[in-house]
PDB file of C-alpha atoms in Angstrom:
ATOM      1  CA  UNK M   1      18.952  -5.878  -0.491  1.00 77.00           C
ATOM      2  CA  UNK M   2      18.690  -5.818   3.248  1.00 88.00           C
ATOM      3  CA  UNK M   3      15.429  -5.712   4.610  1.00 90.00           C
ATOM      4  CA  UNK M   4      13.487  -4.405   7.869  1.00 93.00           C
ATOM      5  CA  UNK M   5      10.288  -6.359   8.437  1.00 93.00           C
ATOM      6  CA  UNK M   6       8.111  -5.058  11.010  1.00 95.00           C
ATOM      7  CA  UNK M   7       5.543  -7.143  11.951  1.00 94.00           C
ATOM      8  CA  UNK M   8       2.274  -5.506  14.425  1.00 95.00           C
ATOM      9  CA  UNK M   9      -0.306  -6.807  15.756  1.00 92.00           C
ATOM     10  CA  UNK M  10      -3.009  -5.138  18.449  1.00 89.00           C
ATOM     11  CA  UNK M  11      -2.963  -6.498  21.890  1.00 79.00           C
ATOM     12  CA  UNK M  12      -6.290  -6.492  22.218  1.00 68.00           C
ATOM     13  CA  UNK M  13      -8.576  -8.433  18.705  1.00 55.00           C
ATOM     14  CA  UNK M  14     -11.914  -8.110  20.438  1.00 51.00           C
ATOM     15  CA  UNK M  15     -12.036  -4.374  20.473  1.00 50.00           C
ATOM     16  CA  UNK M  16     -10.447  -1.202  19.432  1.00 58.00           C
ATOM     17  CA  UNK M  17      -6.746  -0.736  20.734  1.00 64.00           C
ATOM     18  CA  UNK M  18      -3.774   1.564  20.807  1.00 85.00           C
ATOM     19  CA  UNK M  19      -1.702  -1.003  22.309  1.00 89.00           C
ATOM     20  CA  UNK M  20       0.717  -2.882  19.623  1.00 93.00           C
ATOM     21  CA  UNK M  21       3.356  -5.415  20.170  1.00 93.00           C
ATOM     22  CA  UNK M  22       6.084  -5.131  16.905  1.00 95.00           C
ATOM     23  CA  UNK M  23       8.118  -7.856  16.197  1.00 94.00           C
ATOM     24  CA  UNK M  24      10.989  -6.418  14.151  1.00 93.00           C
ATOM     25  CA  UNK M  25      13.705  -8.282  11.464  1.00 92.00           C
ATOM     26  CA  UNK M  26      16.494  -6.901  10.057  1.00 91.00           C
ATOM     27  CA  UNK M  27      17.469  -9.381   7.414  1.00 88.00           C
ATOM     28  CA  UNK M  28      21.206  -9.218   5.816  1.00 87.00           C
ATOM     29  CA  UNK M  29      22.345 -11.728   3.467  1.00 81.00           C
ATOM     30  CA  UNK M  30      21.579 -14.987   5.526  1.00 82.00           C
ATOM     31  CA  UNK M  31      22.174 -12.956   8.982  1.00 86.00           C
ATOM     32  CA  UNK M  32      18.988 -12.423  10.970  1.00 87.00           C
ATOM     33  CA  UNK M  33      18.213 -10.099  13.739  1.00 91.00           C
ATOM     34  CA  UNK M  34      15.093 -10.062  15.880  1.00 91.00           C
ATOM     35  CA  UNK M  35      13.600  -7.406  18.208  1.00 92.00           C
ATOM     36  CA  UNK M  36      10.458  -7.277  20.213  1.00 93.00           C
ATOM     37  CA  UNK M  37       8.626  -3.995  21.196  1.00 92.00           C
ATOM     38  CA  UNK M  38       5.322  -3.008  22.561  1.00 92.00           C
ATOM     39  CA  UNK M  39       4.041   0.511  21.677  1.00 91.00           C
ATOM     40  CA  UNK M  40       1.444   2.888  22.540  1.00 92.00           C
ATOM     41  CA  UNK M  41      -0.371   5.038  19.868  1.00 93.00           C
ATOM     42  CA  UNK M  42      -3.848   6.595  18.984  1.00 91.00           C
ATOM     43  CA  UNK M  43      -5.001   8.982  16.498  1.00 92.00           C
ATOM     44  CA  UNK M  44      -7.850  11.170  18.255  1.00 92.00           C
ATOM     45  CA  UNK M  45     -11.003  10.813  15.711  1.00 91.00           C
ATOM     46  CA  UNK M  46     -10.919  14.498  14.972  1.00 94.00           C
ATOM     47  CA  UNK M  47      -6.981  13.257  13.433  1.00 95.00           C
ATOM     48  CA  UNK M  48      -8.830   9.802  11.783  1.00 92.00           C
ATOM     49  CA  UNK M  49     -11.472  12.046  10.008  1.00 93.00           C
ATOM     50  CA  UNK M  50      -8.795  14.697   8.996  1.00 95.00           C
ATOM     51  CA  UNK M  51      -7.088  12.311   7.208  1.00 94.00           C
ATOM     52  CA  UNK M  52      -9.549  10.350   5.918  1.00 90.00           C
ATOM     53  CA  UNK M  53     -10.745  13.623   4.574  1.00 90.00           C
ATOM     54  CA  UNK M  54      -7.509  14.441   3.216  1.00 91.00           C
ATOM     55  CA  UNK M  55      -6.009  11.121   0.758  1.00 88.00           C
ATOM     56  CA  UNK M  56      -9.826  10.432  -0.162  1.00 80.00           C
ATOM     57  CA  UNK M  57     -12.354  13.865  -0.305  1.00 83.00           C
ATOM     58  CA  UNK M  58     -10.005  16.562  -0.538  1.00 86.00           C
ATOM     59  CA  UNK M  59      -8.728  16.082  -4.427  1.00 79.00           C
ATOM     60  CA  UNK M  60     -12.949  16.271  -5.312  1.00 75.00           C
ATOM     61  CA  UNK M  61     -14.220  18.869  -2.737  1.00 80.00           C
ATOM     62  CA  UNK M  62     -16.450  21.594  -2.759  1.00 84.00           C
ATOM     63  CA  UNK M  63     -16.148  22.480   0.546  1.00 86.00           C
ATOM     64  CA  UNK M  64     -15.779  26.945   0.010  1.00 88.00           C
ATOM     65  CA  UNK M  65     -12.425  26.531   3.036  1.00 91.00           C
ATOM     66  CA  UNK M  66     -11.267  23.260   1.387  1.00 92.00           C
ATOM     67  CA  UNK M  67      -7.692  24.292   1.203  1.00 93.00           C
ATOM     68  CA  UNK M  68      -7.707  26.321   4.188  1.00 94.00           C
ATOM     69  CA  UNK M  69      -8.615  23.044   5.842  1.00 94.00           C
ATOM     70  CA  UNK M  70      -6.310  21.015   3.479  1.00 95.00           C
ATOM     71  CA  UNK M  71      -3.193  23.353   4.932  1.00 96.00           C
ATOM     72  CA  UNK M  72      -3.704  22.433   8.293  1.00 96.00           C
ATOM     73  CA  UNK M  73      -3.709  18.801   7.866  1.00 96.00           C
ATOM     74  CA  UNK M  74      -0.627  19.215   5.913  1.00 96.00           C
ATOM     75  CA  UNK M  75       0.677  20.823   8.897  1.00 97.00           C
ATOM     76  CA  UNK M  76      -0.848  17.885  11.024  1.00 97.00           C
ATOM     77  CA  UNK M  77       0.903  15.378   8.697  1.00 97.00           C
ATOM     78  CA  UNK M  78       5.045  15.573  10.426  1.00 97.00           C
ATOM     79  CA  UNK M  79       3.393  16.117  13.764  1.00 97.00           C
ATOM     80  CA  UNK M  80       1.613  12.282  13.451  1.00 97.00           C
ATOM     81  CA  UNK M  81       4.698  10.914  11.556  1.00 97.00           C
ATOM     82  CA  UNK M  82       7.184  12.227  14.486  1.00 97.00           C
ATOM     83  CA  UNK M  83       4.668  10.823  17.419  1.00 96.00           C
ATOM     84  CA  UNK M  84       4.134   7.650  15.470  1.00 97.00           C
ATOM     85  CA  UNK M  85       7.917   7.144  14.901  1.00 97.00           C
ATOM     86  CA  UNK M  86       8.624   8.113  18.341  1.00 96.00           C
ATOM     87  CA  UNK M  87       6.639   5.366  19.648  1.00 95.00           C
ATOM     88  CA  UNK M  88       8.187   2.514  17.094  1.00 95.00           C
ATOM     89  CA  UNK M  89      11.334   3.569  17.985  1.00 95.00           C
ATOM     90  CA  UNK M  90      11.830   4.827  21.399  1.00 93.00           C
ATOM     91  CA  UNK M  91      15.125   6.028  22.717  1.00 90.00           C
ATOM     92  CA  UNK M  92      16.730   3.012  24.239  1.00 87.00           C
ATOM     93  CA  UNK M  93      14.475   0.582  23.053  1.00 90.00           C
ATOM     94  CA  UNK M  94      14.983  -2.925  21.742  1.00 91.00           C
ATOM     95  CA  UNK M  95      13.512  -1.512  18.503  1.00 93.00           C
ATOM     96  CA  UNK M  96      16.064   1.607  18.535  1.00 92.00           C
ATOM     97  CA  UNK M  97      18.937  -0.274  18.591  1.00 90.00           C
ATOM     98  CA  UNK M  98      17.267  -2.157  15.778  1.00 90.00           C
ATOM     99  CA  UNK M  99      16.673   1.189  13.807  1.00 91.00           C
ATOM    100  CA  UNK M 100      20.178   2.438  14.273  1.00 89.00           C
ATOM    101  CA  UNK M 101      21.813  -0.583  12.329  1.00 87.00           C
ATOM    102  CA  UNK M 102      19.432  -0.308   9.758  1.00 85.00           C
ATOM    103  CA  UNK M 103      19.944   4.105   8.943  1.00 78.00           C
ATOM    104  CA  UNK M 104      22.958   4.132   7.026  1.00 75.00           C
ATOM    105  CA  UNK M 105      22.085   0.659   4.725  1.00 78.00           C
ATOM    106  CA  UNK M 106      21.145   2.709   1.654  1.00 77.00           C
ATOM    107  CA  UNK M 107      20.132  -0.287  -0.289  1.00 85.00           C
ATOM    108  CA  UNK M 108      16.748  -1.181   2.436  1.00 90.00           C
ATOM    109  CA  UNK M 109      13.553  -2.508   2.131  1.00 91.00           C
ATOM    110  CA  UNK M 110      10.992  -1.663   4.455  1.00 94.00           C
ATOM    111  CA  UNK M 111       7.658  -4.019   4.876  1.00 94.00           C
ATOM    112  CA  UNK M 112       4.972  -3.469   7.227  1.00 95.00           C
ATOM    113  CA  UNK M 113       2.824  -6.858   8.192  1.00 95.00           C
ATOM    114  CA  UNK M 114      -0.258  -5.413   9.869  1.00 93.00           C
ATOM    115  CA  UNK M 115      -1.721  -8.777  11.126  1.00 90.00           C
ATOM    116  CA  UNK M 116      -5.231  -6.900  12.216  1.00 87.00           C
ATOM    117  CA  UNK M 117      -7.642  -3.718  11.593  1.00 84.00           C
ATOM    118  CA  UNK M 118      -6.620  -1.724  14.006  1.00 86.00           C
ATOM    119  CA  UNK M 119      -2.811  -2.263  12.662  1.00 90.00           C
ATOM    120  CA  UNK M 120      -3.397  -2.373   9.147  1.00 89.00           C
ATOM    121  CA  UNK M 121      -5.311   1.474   9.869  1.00 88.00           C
ATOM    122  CA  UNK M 122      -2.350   3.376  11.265  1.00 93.00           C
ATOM    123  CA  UNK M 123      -0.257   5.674   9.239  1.00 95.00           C
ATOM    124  CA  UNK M 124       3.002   3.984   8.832  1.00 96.00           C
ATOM    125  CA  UNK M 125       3.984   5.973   5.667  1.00 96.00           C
ATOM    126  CA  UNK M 126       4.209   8.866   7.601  1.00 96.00           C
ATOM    127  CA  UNK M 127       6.798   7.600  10.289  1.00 97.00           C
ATOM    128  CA  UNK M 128       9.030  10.253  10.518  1.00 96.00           C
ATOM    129  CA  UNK M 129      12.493  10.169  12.458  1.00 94.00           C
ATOM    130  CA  UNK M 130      14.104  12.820  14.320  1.00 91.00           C
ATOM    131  CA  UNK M 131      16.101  14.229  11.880  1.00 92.00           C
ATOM    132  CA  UNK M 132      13.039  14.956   9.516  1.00 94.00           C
ATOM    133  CA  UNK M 133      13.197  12.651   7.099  1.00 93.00           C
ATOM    134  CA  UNK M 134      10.751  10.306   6.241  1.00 94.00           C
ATOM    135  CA  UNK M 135      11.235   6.495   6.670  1.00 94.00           C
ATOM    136  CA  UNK M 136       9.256   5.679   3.474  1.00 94.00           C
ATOM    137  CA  UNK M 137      10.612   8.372   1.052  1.00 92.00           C
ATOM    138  CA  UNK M 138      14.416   7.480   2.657  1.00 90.00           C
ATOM    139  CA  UNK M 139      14.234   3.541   2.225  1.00 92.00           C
ATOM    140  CA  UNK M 140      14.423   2.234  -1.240  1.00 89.00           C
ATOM    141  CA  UNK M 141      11.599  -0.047  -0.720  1.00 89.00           C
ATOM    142  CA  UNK M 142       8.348   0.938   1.347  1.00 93.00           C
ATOM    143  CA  UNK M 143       5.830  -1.535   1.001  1.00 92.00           C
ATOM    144  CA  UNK M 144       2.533  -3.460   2.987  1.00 92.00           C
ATOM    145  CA  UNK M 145       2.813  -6.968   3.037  1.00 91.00           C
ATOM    146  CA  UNK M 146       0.213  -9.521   4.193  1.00 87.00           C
ATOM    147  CA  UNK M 147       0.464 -11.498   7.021  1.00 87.00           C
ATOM    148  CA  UNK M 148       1.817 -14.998   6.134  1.00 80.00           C
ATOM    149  CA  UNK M 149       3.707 -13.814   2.397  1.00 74.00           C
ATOM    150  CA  UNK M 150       6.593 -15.377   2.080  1.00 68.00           C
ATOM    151  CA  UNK M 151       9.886 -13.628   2.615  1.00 61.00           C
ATOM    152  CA  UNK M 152      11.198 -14.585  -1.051  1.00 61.00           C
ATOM    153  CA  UNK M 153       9.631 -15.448  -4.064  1.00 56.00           C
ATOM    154  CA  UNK M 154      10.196 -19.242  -4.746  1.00 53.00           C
ATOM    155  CA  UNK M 155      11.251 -18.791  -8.787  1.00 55.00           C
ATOM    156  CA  UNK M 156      10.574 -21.926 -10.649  1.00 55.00           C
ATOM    157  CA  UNK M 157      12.841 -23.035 -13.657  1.00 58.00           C
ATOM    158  CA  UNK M 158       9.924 -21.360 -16.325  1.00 67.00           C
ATOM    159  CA  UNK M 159      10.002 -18.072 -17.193  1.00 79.00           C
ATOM    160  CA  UNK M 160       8.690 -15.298 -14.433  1.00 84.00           C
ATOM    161  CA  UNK M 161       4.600 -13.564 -16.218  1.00 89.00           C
ATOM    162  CA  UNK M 162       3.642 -10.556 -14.856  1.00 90.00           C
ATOM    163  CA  UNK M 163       0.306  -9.056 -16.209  1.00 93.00           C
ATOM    164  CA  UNK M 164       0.052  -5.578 -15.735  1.00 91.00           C
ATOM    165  CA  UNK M 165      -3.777  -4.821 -15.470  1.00 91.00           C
ATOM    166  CA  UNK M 166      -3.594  -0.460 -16.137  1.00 87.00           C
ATOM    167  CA  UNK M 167      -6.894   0.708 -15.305  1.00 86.00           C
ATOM    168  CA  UNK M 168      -7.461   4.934 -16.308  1.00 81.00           C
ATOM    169  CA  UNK M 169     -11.098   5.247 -16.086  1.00 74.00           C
ATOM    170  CA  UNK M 170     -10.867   9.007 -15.952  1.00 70.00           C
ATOM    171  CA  UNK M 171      -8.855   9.258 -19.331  1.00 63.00           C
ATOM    172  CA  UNK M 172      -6.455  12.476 -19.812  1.00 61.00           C
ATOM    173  CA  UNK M 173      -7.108  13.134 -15.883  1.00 61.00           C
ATOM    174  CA  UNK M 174      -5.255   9.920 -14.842  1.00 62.00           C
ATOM    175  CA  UNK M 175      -1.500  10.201 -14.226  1.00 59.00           C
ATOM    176  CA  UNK M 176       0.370   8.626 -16.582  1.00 64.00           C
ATOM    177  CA  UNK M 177       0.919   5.323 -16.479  1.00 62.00           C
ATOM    178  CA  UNK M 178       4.388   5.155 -17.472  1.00 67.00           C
ATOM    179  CA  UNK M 179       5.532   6.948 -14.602  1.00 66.00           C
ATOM    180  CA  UNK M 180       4.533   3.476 -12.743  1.00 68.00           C
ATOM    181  CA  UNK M 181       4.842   0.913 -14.946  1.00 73.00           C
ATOM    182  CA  UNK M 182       8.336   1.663 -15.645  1.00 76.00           C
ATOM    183  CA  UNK M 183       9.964   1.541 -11.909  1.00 75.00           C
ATOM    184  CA  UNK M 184       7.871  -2.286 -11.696  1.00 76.00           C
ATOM    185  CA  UNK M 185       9.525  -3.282 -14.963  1.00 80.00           C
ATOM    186  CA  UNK M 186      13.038  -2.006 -13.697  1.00 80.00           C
ATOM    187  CA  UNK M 187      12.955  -3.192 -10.239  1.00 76.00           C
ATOM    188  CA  UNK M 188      11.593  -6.861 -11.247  1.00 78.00           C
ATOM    189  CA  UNK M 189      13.999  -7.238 -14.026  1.00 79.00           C
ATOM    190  CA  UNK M 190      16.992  -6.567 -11.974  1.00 79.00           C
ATOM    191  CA  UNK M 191      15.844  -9.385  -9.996  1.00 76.00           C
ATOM    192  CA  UNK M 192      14.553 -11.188 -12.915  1.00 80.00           C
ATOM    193  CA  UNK M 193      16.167 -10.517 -16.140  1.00 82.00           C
ATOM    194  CA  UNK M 194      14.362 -13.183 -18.033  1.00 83.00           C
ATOM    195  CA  UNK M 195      10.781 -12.176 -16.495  1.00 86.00           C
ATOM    196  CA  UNK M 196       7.341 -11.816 -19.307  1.00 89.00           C
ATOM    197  CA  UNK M 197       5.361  -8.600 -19.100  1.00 89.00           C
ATOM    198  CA  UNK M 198       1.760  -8.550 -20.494  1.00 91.00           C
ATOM    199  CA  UNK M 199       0.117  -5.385 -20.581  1.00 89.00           C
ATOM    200  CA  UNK M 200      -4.180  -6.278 -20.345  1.00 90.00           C
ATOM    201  CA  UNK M 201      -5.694  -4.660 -23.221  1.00 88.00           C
ATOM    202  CA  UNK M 202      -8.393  -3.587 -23.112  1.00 88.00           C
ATOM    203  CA  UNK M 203      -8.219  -3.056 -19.161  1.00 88.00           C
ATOM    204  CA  UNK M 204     -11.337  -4.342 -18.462  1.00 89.00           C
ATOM    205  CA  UNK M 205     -12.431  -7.111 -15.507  1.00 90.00           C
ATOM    206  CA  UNK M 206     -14.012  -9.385 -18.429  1.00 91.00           C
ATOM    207  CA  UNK M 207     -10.830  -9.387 -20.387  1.00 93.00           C
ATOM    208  CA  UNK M 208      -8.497 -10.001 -16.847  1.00 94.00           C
ATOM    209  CA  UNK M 209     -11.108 -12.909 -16.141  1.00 94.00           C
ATOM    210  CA  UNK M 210      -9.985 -14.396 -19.856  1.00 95.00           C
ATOM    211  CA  UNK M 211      -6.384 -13.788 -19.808  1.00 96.00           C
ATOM    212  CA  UNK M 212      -5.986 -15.178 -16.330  1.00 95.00           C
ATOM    213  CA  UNK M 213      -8.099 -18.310 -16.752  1.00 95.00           C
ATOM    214  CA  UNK M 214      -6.568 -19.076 -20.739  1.00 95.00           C
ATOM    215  CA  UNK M 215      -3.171 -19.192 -18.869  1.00 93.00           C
ATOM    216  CA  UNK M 216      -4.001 -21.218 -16.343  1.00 90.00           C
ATOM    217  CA  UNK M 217      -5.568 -23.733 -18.792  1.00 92.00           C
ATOM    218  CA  UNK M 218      -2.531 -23.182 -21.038  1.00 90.00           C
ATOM    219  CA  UNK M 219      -0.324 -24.353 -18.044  1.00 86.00           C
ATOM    220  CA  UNK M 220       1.497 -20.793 -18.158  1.00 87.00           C
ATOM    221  CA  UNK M 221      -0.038 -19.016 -15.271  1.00 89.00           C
ATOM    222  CA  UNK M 222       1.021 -15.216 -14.116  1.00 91.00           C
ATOM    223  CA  UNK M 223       2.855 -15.503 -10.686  1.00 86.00           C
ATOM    224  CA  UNK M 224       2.507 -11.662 -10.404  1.00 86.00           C
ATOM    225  CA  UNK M 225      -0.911  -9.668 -11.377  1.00 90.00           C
ATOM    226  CA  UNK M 226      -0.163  -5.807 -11.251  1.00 89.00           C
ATOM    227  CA  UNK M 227      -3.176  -3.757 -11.231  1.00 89.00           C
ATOM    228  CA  UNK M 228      -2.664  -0.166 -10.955  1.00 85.00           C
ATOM    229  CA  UNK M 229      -5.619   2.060 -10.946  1.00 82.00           C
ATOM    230  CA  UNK M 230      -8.250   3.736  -8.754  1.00 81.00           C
ATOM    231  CA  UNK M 231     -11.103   2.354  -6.109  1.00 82.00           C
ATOM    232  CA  UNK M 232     -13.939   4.064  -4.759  1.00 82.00           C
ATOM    233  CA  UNK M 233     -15.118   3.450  -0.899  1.00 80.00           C
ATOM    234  CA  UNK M 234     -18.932   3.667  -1.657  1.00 83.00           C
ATOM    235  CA  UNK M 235     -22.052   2.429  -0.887  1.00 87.00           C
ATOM    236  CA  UNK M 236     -23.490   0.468  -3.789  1.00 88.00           C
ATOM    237  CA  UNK M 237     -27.253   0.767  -3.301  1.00 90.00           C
ATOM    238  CA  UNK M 238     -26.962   4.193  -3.991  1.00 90.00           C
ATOM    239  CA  UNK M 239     -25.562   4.191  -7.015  1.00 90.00           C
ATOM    240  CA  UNK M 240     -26.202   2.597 -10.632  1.00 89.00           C
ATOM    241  CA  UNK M 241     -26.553  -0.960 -10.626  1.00 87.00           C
ATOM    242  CA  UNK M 242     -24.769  -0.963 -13.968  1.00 85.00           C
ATOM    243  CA  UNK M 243     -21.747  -0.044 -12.378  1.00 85.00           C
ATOM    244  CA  UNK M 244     -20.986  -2.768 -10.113  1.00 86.00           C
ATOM    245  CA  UNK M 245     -19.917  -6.607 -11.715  1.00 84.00           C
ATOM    246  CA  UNK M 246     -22.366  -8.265  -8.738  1.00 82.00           C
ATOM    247  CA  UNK M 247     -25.544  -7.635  -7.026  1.00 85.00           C
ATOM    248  CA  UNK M 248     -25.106  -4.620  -4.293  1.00 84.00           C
ATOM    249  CA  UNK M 249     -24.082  -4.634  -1.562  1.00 85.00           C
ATOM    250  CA  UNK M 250     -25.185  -2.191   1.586  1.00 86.00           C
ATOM    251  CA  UNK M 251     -23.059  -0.263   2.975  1.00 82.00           C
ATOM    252  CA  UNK M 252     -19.661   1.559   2.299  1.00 78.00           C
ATOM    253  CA  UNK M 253     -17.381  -1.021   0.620  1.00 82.00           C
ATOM    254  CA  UNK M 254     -14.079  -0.890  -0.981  1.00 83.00           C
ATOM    255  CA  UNK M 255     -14.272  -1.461  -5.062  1.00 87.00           C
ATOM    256  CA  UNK M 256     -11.735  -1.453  -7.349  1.00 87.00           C
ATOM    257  CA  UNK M 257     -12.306   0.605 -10.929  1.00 86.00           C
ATOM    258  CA  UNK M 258     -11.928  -1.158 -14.299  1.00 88.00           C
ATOM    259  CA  UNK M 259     -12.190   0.942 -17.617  1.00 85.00           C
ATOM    260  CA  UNK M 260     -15.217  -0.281 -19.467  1.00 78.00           C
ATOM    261  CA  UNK M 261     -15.494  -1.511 -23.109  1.00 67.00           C
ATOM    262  CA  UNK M 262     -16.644   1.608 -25.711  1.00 59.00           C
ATOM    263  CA  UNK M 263     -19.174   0.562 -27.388  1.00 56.00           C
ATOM    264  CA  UNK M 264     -19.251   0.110 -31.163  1.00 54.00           C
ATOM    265  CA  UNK M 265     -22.256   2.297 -33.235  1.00 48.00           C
TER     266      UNK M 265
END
């Protein structure tokens, strides 16, 4: 699989920027090819709250003109993909000529390295070329990557252990979770036909905490832990104490949501 890395960074750590520089790789096979870029982009904080509003308040709202408003962020949405891929890949650019290589390779992986805040906040799911279509729906692979992973797994002779950790606090409401599990079991067993899947049951952050620390003891450790599920972005002080493993914490916080044990009567 061939693989476009693109790796930003702000040009300015010690406050708030819209100015990136963008290293990019195209990696085929054992050929590598490197282009530098540096870019100009800023969501307005009208755009930043729109959004915000839309992947995390919208699905729950209240709000009497929710979908009135929820319509004209969808509108919004190929108007901030086109600008944003307009300024990763402008015409003539180091990083165009990079792009044009990469359009036809049907079998690419995309990664984005945001290596600070301000990077790791901008849209790049909704980069959208010229033509319409969208870079993450068209690649095979979209994915985030942090700063410093290596650009292959290192496979040891033993066997490859995932442990896929499927969370569905919210019961018959949750998607199923076939409909993920089953592209993460095809994709790493074409890589790795010989790999161990262990689904955590029951999904709770007690039981992960056993499983995890019996196989380490056991010398058998999991290289990959899958957990696919929900967070919340809340403020714990303001809610049950019950809820949260630790003592709370002020302030809006990201937490990830385990199912809980049902108790026996």
């Amino acid at each position: 699989m061939s693989r476009l890395r693109l790796n930003i960074r702000s040009k300015q750590s010690d406050s708030i920027s819209d100015e990136f520089v963008i290293d990019g790789e195209l990696i085929e096979g054992p050929d590598k090819c490197t282009e530098t870029g540096r870019i100009s982009f800023r969501l307005s904080l009208s755009e930043r709250q729109d959004l915000r509003w839309y992947w995390e308040d919208y699905g729950d709202s209240n709000e009497p003109q929710a979908d009135v408003r929820a319509e004209r962020i969808e509108r919004l949405l190929p108007l901030i993909g086109t600008r944003l891929f307009t300024a990763v890949f402008p015409d003539e650019s180091q990083l165009a000529s990079l792009w044009k290589r990469v359009r036809n390779i049907a079998d690419l992986r995309v990664e984005i390295v945001a290596e600070d805040i301000d990077s790791d906040l901008l849209p790049w799911e909704l980069m959208r070329a010229s033509d319409g279509s969208y870079v993450a729906i068209e690649a095979n692979e979209f994915v985030r990557v942090m700063p410093g992973t290596p650009e292959e797994l290192l496979l040891s002779d033993e066997r490859i252990r995932v442990l896929l950790v499927i969370s569905r606090p919210f019961m018959h409401r949750d998607v199923s979770y076939q409909a993920v599990a089953h592209r993460i079991l095809e994709n790493v067993r074409r890589k790795v036909p010989n790999a161990d899947f262990a689904v955590l049951r029951p999904p709770t952050l007690e039981r992960m905490e056993a499983v995890l620390r019996k196989a380490s003891t056991d010398t058998h450790p999991f290289q990959i832990v899958h957990f696919d599920g929900h967070g919340e972005y809340v403020d714990a002080t303001k809610l049950d104490p019950d809820l949260f493993t630790g003592s709370p914490i002020a302030g809006r916080r990201s937490y990830l949501l385990f199912e809980r044990p049902i108790p026996r009567s």
